[in-house]
Short mmCIF file of C-alpha atoms in Angstrom, two decimals:
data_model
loop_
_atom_site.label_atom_id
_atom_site.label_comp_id
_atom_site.label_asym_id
_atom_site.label_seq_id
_atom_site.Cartn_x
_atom_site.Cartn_y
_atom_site.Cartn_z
CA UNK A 1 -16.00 23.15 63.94
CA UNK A 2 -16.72 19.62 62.65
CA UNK A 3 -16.20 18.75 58.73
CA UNK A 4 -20.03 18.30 58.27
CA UNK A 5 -20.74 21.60 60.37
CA UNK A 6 -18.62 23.41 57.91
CA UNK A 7 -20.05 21.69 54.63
CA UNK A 8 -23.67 22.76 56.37
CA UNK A 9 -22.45 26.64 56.99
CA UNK A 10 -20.39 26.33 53.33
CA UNK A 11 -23.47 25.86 51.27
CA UNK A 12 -25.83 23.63 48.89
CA UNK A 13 -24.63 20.66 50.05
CA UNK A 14 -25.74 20.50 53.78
CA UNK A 15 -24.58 17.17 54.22
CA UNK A 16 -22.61 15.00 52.10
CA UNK A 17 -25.05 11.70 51.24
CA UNK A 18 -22.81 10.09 48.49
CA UNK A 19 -19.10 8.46 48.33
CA UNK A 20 -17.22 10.01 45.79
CA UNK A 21 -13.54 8.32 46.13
CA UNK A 22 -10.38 10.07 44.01
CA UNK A 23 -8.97 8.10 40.93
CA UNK A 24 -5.71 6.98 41.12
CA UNK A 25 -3.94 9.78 39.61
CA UNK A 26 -6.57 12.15 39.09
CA UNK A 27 -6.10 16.19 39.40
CA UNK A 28 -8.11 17.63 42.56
CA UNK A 29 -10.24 19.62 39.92
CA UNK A 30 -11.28 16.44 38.39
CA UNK A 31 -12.56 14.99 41.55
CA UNK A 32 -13.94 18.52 42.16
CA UNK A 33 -16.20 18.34 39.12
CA UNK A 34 -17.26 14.78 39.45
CA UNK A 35 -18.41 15.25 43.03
CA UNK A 36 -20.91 18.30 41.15
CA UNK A 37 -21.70 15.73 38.54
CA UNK A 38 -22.59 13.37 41.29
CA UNK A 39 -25.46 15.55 42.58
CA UNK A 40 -26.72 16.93 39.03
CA UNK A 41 -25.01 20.18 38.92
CA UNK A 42 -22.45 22.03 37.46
CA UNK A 43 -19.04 22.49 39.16
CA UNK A 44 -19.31 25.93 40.09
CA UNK A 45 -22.13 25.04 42.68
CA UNK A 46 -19.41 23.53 44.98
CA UNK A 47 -16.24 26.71 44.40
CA UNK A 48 -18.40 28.32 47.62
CA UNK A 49 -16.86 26.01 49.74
CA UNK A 50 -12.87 27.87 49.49
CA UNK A 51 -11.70 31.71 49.55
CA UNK A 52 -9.92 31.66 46.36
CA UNK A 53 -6.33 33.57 46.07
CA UNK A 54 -6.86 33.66 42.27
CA UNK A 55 -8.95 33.43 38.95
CA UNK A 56 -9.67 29.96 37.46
CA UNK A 57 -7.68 29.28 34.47
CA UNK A 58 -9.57 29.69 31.23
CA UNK A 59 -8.90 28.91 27.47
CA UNK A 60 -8.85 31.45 25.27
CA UNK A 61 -12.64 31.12 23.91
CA UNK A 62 -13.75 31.46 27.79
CA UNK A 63 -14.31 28.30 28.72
CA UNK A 64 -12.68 26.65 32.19
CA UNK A 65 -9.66 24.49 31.51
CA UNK A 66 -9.87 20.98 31.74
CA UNK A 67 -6.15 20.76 33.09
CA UNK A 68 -6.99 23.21 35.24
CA UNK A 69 -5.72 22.06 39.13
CA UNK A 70 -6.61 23.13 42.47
CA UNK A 71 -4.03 23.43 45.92
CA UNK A 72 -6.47 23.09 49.05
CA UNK A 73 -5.06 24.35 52.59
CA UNK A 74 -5.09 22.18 55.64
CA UNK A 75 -9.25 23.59 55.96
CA UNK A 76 -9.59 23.02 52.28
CA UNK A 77 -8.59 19.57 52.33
CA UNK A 78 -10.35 18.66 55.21
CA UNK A 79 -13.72 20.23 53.20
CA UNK A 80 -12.82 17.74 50.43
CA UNK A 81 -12.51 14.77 52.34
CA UNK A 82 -15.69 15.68 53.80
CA UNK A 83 -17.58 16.38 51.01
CA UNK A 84 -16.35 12.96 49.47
CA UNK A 85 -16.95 11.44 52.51
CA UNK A 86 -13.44 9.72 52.01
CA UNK A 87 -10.18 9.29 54.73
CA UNK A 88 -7.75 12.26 53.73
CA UNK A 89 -4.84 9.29 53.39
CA UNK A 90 -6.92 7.89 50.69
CA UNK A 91 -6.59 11.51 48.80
CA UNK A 92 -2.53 11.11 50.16
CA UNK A 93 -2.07 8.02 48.06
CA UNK A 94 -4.77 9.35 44.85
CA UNK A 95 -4.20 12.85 44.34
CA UNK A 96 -0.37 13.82 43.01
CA UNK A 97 -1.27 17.35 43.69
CA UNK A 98 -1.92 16.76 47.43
CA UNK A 99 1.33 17.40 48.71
CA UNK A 100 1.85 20.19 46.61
CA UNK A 101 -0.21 22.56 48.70
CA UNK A 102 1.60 23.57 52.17
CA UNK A 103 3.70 25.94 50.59
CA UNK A 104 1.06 27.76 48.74
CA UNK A 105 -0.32 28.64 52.25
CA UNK A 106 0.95 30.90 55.58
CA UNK A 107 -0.08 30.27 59.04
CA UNK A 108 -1.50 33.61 58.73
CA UNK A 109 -4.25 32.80 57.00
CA UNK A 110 -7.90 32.67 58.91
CA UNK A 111 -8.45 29.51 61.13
CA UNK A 112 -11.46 27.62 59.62
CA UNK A 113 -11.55 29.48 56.30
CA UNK A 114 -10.83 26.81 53.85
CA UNK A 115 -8.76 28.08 50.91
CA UNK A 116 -7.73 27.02 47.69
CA UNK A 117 -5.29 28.40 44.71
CA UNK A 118 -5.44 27.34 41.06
CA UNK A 119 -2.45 26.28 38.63
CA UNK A 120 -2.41 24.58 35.51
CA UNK A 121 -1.82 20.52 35.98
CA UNK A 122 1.40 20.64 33.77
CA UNK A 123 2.87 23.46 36.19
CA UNK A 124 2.06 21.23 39.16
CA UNK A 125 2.83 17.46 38.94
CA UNK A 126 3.46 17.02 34.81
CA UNK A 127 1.48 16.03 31.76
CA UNK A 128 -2.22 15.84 32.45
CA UNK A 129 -5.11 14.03 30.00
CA UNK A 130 -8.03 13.06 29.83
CA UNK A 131 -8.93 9.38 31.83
CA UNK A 132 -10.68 6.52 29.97
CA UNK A 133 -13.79 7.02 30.09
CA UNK A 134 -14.79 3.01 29.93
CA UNK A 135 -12.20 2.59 32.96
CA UNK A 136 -13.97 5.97 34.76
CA UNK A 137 -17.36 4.59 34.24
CA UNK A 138 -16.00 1.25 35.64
CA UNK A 139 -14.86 2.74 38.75
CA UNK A 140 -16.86 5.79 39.81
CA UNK A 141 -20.56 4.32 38.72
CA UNK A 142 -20.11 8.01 36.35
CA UNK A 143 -20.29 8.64 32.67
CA UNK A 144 -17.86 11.74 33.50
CA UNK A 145 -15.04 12.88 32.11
CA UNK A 146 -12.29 12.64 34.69
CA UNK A 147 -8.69 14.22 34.19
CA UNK A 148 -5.71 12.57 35.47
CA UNK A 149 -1.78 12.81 35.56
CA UNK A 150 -0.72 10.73 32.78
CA UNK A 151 3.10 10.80 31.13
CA UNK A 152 3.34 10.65 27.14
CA UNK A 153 4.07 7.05 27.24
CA UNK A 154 1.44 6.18 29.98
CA UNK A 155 -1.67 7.25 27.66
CA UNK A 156 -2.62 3.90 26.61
CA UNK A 157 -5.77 1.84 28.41
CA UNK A 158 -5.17 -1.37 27.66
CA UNK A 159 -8.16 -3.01 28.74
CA UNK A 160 -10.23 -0.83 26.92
CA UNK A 161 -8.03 -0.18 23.97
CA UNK A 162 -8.21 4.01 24.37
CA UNK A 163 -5.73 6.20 23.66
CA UNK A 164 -5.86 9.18 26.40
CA UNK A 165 -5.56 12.58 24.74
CA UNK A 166 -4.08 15.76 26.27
CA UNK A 167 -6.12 17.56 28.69
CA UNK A 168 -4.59 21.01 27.72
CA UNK A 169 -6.71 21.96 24.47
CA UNK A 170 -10.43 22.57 23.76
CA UNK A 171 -10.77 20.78 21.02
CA UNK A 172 -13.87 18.51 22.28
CA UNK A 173 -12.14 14.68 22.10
CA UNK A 174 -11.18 12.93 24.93
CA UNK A 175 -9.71 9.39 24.06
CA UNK A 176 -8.82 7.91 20.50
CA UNK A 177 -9.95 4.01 19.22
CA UNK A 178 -7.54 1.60 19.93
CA UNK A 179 -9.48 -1.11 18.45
CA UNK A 180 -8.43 -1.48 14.55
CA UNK A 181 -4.57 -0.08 15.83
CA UNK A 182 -3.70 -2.72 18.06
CA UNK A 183 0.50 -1.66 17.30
CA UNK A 184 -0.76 1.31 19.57
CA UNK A 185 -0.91 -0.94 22.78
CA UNK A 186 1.69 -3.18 22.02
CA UNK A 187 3.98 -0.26 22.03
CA UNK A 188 3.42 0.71 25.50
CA UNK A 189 3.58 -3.05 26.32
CA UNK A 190 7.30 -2.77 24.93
CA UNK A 191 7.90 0.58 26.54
CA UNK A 192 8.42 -0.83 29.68
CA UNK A 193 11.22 -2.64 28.58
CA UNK A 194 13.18 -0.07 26.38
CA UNK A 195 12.39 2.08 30.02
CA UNK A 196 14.46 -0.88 32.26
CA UNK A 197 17.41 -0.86 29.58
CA UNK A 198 17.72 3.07 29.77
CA UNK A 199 17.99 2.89 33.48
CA UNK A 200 20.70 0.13 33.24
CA UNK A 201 21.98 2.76 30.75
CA UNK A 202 21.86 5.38 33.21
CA UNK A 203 20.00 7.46 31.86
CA UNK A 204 16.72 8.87 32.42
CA UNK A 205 13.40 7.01 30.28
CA UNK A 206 11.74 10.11 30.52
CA UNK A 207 15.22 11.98 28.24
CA UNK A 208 15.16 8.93 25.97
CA UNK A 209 11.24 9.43 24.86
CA UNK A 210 11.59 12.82 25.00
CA UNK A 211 14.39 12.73 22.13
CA UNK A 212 12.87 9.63 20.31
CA UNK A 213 9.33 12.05 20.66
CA UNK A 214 11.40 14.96 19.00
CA UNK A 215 12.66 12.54 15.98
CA UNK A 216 9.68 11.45 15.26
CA UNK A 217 7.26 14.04 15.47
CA UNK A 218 9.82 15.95 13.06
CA UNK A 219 9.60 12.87 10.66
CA UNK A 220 5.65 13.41 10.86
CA UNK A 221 6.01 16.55 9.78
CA UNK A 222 8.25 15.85 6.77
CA UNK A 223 6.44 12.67 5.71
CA UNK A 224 3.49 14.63 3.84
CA UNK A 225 6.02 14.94 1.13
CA UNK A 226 6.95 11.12 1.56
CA UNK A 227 4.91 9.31 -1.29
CA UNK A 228 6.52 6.12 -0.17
CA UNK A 229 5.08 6.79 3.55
CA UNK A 230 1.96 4.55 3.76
CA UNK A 231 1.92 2.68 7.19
CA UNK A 232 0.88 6.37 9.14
CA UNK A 233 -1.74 7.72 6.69
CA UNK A 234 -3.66 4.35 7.47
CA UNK A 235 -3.30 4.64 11.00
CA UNK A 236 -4.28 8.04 11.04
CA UNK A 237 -7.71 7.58 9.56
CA UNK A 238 -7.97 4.60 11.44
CA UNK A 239 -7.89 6.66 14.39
CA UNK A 240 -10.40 8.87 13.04
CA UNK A 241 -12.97 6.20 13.31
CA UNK A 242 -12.32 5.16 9.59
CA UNK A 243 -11.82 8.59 7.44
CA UNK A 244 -10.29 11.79 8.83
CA UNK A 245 -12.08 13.20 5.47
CA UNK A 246 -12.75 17.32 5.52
CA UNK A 247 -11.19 16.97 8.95
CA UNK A 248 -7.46 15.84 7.83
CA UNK A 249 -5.74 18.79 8.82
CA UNK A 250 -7.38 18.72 12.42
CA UNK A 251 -7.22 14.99 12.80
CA UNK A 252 -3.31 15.42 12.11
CA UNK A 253 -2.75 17.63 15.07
CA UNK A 254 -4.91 15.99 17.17
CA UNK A 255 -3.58 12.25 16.61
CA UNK A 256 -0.41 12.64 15.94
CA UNK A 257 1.32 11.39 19.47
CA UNK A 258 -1.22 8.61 19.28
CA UNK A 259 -0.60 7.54 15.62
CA UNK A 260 3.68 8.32 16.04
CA UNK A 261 3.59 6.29 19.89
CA UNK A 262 4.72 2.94 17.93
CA UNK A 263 7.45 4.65 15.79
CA UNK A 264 8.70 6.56 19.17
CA UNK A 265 9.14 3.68 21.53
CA UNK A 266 11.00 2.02 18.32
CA UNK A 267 13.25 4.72 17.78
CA UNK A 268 13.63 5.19 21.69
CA UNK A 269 14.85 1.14 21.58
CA UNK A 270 17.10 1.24 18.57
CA UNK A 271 18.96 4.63 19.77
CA UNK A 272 19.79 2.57 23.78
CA UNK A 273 21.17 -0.33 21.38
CA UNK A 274 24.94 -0.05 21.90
CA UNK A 275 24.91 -1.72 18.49
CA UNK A 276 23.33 1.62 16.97
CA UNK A 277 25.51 3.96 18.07
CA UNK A 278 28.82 1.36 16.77
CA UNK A 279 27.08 2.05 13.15
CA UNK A 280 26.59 5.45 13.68
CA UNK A 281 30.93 5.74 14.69
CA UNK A 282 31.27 3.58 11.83
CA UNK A 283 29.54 6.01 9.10
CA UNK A 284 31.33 8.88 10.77
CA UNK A 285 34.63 7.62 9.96
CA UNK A 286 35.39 7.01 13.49
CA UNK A 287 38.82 9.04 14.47
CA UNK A 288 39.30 9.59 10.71
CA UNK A 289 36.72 12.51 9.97
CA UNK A 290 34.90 12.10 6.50
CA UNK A 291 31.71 13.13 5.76
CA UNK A 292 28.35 11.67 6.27
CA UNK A 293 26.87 10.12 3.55
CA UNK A 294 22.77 9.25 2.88
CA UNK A 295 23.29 5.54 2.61
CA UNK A 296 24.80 5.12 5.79
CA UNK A 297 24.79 2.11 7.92
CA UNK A 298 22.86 3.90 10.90
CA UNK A 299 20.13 5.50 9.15
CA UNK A 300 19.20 1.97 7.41
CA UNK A 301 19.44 -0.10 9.90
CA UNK A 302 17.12 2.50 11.61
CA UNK A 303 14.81 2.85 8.77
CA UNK A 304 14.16 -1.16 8.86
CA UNK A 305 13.58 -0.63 12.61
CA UNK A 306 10.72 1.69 12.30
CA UNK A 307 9.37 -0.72 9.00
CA UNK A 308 10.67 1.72 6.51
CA UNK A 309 13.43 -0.09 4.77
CA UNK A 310 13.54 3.28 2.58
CA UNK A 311 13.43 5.73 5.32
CA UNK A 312 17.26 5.71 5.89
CA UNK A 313 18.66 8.09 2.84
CA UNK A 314 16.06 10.52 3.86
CA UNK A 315 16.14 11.36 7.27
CA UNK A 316 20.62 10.75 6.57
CA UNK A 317 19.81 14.37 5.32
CA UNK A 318 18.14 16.37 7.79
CA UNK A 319 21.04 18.02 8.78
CA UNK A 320 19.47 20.47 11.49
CA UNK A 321 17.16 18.02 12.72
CA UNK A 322 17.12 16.26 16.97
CA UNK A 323 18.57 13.03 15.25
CA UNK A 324 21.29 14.26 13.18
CA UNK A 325 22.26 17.75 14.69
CA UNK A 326 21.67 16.56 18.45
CA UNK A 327 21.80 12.23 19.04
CA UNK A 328 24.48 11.80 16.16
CA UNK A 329 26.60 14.63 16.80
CA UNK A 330 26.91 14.74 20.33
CA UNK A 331 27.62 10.72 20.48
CA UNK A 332 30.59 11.48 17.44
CA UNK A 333 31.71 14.23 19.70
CA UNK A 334 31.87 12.61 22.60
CA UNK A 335 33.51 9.41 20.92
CA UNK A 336 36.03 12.51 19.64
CA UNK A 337 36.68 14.15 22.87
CA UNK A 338 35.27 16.69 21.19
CA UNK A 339 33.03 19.67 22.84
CA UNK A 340 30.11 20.82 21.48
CA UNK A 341 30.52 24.32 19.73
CA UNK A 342 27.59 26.04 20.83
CA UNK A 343 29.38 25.29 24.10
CA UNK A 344 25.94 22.36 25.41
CA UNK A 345 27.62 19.25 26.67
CA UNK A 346 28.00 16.12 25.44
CA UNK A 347 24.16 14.70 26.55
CA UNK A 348 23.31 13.10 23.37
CA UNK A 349 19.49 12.73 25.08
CA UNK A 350 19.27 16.78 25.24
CA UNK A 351 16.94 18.48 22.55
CA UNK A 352 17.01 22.02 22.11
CA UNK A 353 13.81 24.13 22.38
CA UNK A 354 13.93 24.90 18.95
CA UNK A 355 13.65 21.38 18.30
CA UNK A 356 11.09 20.45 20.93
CA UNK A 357 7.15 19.32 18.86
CA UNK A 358 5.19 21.86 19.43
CA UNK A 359 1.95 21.37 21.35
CA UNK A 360 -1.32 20.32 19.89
CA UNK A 361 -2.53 23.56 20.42
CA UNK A 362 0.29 25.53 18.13
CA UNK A 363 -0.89 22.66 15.53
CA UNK A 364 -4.93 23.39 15.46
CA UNK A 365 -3.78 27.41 15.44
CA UNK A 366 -1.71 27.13 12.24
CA UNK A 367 -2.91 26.87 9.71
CA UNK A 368 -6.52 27.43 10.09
CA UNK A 369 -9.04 25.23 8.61
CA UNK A 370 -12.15 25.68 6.33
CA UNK A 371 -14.78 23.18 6.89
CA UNK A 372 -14.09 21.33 3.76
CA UNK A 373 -10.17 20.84 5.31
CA UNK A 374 -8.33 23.20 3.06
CA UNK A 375 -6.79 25.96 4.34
CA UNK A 376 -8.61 29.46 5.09
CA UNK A 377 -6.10 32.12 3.66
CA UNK A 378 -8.67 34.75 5.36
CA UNK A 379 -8.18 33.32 8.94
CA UNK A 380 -4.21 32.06 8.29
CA UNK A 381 -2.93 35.43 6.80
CA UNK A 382 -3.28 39.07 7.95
CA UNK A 383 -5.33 41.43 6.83
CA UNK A 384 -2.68 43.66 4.86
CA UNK A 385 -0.80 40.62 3.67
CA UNK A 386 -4.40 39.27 2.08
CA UNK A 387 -5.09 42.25 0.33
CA UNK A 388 -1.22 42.82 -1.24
CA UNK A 389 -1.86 39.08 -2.41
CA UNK A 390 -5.19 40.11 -3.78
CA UNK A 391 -4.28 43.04 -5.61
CA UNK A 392 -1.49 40.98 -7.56
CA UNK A 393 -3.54 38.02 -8.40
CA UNK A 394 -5.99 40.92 -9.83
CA UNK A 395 -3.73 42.57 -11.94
CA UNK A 396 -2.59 39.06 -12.98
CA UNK A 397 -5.52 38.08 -14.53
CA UNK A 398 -6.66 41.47 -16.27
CA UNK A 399 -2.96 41.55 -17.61
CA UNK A 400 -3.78 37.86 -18.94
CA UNK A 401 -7.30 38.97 -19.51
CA UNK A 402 -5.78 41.32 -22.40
CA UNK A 403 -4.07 38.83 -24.94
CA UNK A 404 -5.62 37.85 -28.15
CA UNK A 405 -4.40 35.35 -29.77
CA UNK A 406 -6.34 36.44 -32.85
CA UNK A 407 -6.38 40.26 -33.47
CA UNK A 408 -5.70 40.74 -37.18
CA UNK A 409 -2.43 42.94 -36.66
CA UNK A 410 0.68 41.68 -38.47
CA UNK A 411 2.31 38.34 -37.05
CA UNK A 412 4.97 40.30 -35.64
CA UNK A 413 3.20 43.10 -33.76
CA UNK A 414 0.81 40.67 -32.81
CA UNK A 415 3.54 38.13 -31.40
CA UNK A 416 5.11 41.03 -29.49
CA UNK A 417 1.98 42.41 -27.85
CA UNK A 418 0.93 38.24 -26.95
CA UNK A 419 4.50 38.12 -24.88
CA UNK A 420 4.55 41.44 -23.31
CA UNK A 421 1.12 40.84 -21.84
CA UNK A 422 2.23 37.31 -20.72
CA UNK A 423 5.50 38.85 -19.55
CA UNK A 424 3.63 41.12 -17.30
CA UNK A 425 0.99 38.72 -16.04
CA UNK A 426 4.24 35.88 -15.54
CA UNK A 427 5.68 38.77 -13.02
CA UNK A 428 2.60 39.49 -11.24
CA UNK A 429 2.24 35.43 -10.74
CA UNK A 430 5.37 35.09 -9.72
CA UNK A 431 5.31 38.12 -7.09
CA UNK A 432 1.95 36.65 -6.11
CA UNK A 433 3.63 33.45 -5.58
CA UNK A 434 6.36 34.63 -3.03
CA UNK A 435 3.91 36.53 -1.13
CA UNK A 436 1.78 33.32 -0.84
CA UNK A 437 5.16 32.16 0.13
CA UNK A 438 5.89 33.98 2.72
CA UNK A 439 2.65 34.32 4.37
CA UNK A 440 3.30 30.27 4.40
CA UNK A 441 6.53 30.44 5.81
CA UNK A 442 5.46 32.97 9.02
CA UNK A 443 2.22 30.61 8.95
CA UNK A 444 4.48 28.18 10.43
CA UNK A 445 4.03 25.55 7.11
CA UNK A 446 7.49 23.94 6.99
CA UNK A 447 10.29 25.55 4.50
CA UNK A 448 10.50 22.06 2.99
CA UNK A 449 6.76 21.79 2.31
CA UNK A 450 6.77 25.70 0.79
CA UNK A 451 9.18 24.44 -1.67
CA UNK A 452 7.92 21.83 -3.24
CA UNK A 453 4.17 22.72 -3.31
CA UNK A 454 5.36 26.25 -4.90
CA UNK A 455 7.87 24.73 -7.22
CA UNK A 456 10.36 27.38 -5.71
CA UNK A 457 14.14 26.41 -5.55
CA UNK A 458 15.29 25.85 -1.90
CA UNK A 459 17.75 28.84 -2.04
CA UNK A 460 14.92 31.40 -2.26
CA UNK A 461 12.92 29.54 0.01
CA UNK A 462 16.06 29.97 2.82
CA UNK A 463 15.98 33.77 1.55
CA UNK A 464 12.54 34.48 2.26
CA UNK A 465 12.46 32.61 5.29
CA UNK A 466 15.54 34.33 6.14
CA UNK A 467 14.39 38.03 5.54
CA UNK A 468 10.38 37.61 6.28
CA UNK A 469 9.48 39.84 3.52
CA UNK A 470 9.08 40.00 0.06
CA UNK A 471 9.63 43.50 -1.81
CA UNK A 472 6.77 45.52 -3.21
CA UNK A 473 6.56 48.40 -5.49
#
């Protein structure tokens, strides 16, 4: 049976009448759903054309996944090229997921019954965003979205000044303005040669981003509490075409890798330098231990690097962070002949789950928003942790709701009913105020943040993170 016979037996289109070539890059589910686009319909209209072995891949809410990626047999790929009305080498040379099919397939299968699997982009051939939609435009004739295989430090169009957000979240934006961040593109410019000194390093580019990624998204966490932070607030709103407004909180997750790219490919530089990791043996003592201190050379110099000539006393002190507790300590070890005692080895480039970013998607979950931007305790915090809170910011104020100043009793029996009541309503507050706490804490808020917005000493902070509860009578 002939390619065009089995589009005609497949169903709605009988014949293929328009070109629709791959992009370079692009996920098979991407061309999939432009080809729809290309006659007016919806991608569904064309899934008749494979037997599927599974269920498309859906978010949460229901809707398909743009990251979403499709494996074709030898039939099914021969029913894509046809329907395109392209050479299957051009799809060879386009489509990374193209060569990931023959194993997904037996001989056993039914001659002529073109068949396709689903998988998630990431799962198949890496990161996948969304394309620029200027350069799609450009090159298809479309005003589509198109999805493509893009790594962290590839999301930059240049030409069009776009930064090319993750494909993996619904969250309704495809590409970020370049145009008032220019430092955005010049980054990437510079990433290509921070990537030829890691490989004369001998090591792998993709390690030294992910670590430099790592330090700095932690740093972007931490630097709400920065007063002296300035240069990433700008960007940020920048980014948000002006004024992230009511929308901070979602504007955060959602920018962040494109507002922290310039910072990473910095950090990712400064930690190949040979010179670096000299002041980093320095500060260490070098084979005469001593402790770190918060005004060490390293941190500085690495501070000034990033244009934050004050940055270097405060990230000295993040003790448990990808920086300190993984680069520093495995290059001092290794300088040492020391092995790690967790037992890892000595790959100063390795970062531990724990200290992995977490995805945009963990970011837009916690905490939940209101419209106005502030946080919604009634979506953030379960149901029976609401109500405890509730109940104790209740008896708070009718406690405080009893004192009189002025009741005509004796100054003494007066005095001591004043402090009992605000000796009762202090404990309430301050019960309410752990439980608040806590519910930040599990919420995912950093320790760091819940101590300083609560006023609470670090110690109980580590205690409550520690046990996850707070007592109750």
């Amino acid at each position: 049976m002939t390619t065009q016979a089995a589009i005609h037996e497949a169903g709605p289109v009988q014949a293929a009448v328009f070109r629709v070539p791959p992009l370079a890059g692009e996920t098979t589910w991407s061309l999939i759903c432009r080809i729809a686009a290309r006659y007016g319909q919806e991608p569904g209209w064309l899934l008749g054309h494979w037997q599927w072995k599974n269920h498309q891949p859906r978010q949460p809410g229901g809707r398909p996944r743009a990251d979403a990626e499709v494996l074709l047999d030898q039939d099914g790929r021969a029913m894509l090229a046809g329907l395109c009305r392209v050479d299957e080498e051009v799809f060879e040379r386009s489509l990374p997921s193209w060569s990931h099919a023959e194993e997904q397939f037996t001989a056993r299968q039914q001659a002529g019954a073109a068949s396709g699997s689903w998988r998630i982009g990431a799962m198949v051939a890496g990161p996948v965003a969304f394309g620029c939609r200027l350069c799609t435009a450009r090159r298809s004739g479309q005003a589509v979205s198109a999805v493509r295989y893009a790594e962290q430090w590839q999301r930059v169009c240049v030409r069009h000044r776009r930064w090319q957000l993750d494909a993996d979240v619904d969250h309704g934006l495809e590409n970020l303005d370049l145009r008032e961040s220019p430092e955005v593109a010049q980054a990437q410019r510079r990433w290509a040669g921070v990537e030829r000194r890691a490989r004369r390093a001998g090591v792998e580019p993709a390690e030294v981003f992910g670590l430099a990624r790592a330090v700095v998204c932690r740093w972007w966490e931490q630097a709400l509490g920065w007063g002296e932070e300035r240069i990433w607030p700008a960007r940020l709103h920048r980014l948000a075409g002006g004024d992230a407004g009511p929308r901070f909180w979602w504007w955060h997750a959602v920018a962040r890798d494109g507002v922290v790219f310039p910072e990473v490919v910095a950090v990712a530089d400064a930690l190949l330098d040979p010179g670096m990791e000299e002041l980093a043996w320095g500060d260490s003592g070098r084979n005469q231990i001593r402790p770190r201190t918060a005004d060490g050379a390293f941190c500085r110099e690495l501070g000034v690097r990033v244009g934050r000539p004050w940055l270097g006393p405060v990230v000295a002190v993040d003790y448990d962070g990808p920086l300190v507790a993984g680069w520093l300590g495995a290059v001092i070890r290794r300088r040492r002949g020391v092995r790690d005692p967790a037992g890892w080895d000595q790959n100063p480039w390795w970062v531990s789950r724990e200290r992995q970013p977490v995805s945009t998607g963990v970011q837009l979950r916690r905490p939940a928003e209101r419209e106005d931007g502030t946080i919604s305790w009634r979506k953030a915090v379960p149901d029976t942790d609401r109500a405890r809170l509730e109940r104790l910011l209740d008896e708070a104020v009718q406690v405080l709701g009893d004192v009189h100043v002025h009741s005509g009793r004796p100054v003494a029996e007066a005095s001591r009913n004043m402090l009992r009541f605000l000796a009762k309503g202090s404990e309430l507050l301050d019960r309410a105020l752990l439980e608040a706490a806590r519910a930040a804490l599990e919420a995912g808020v950093p320790a760091q943040f819940v101590g300083e917005w609560g006023k609470i000493p670090a110690d109980l902070v580590e205690e409550l993170a520690r046990r996850g509860l707070v007592a109750d009578d």
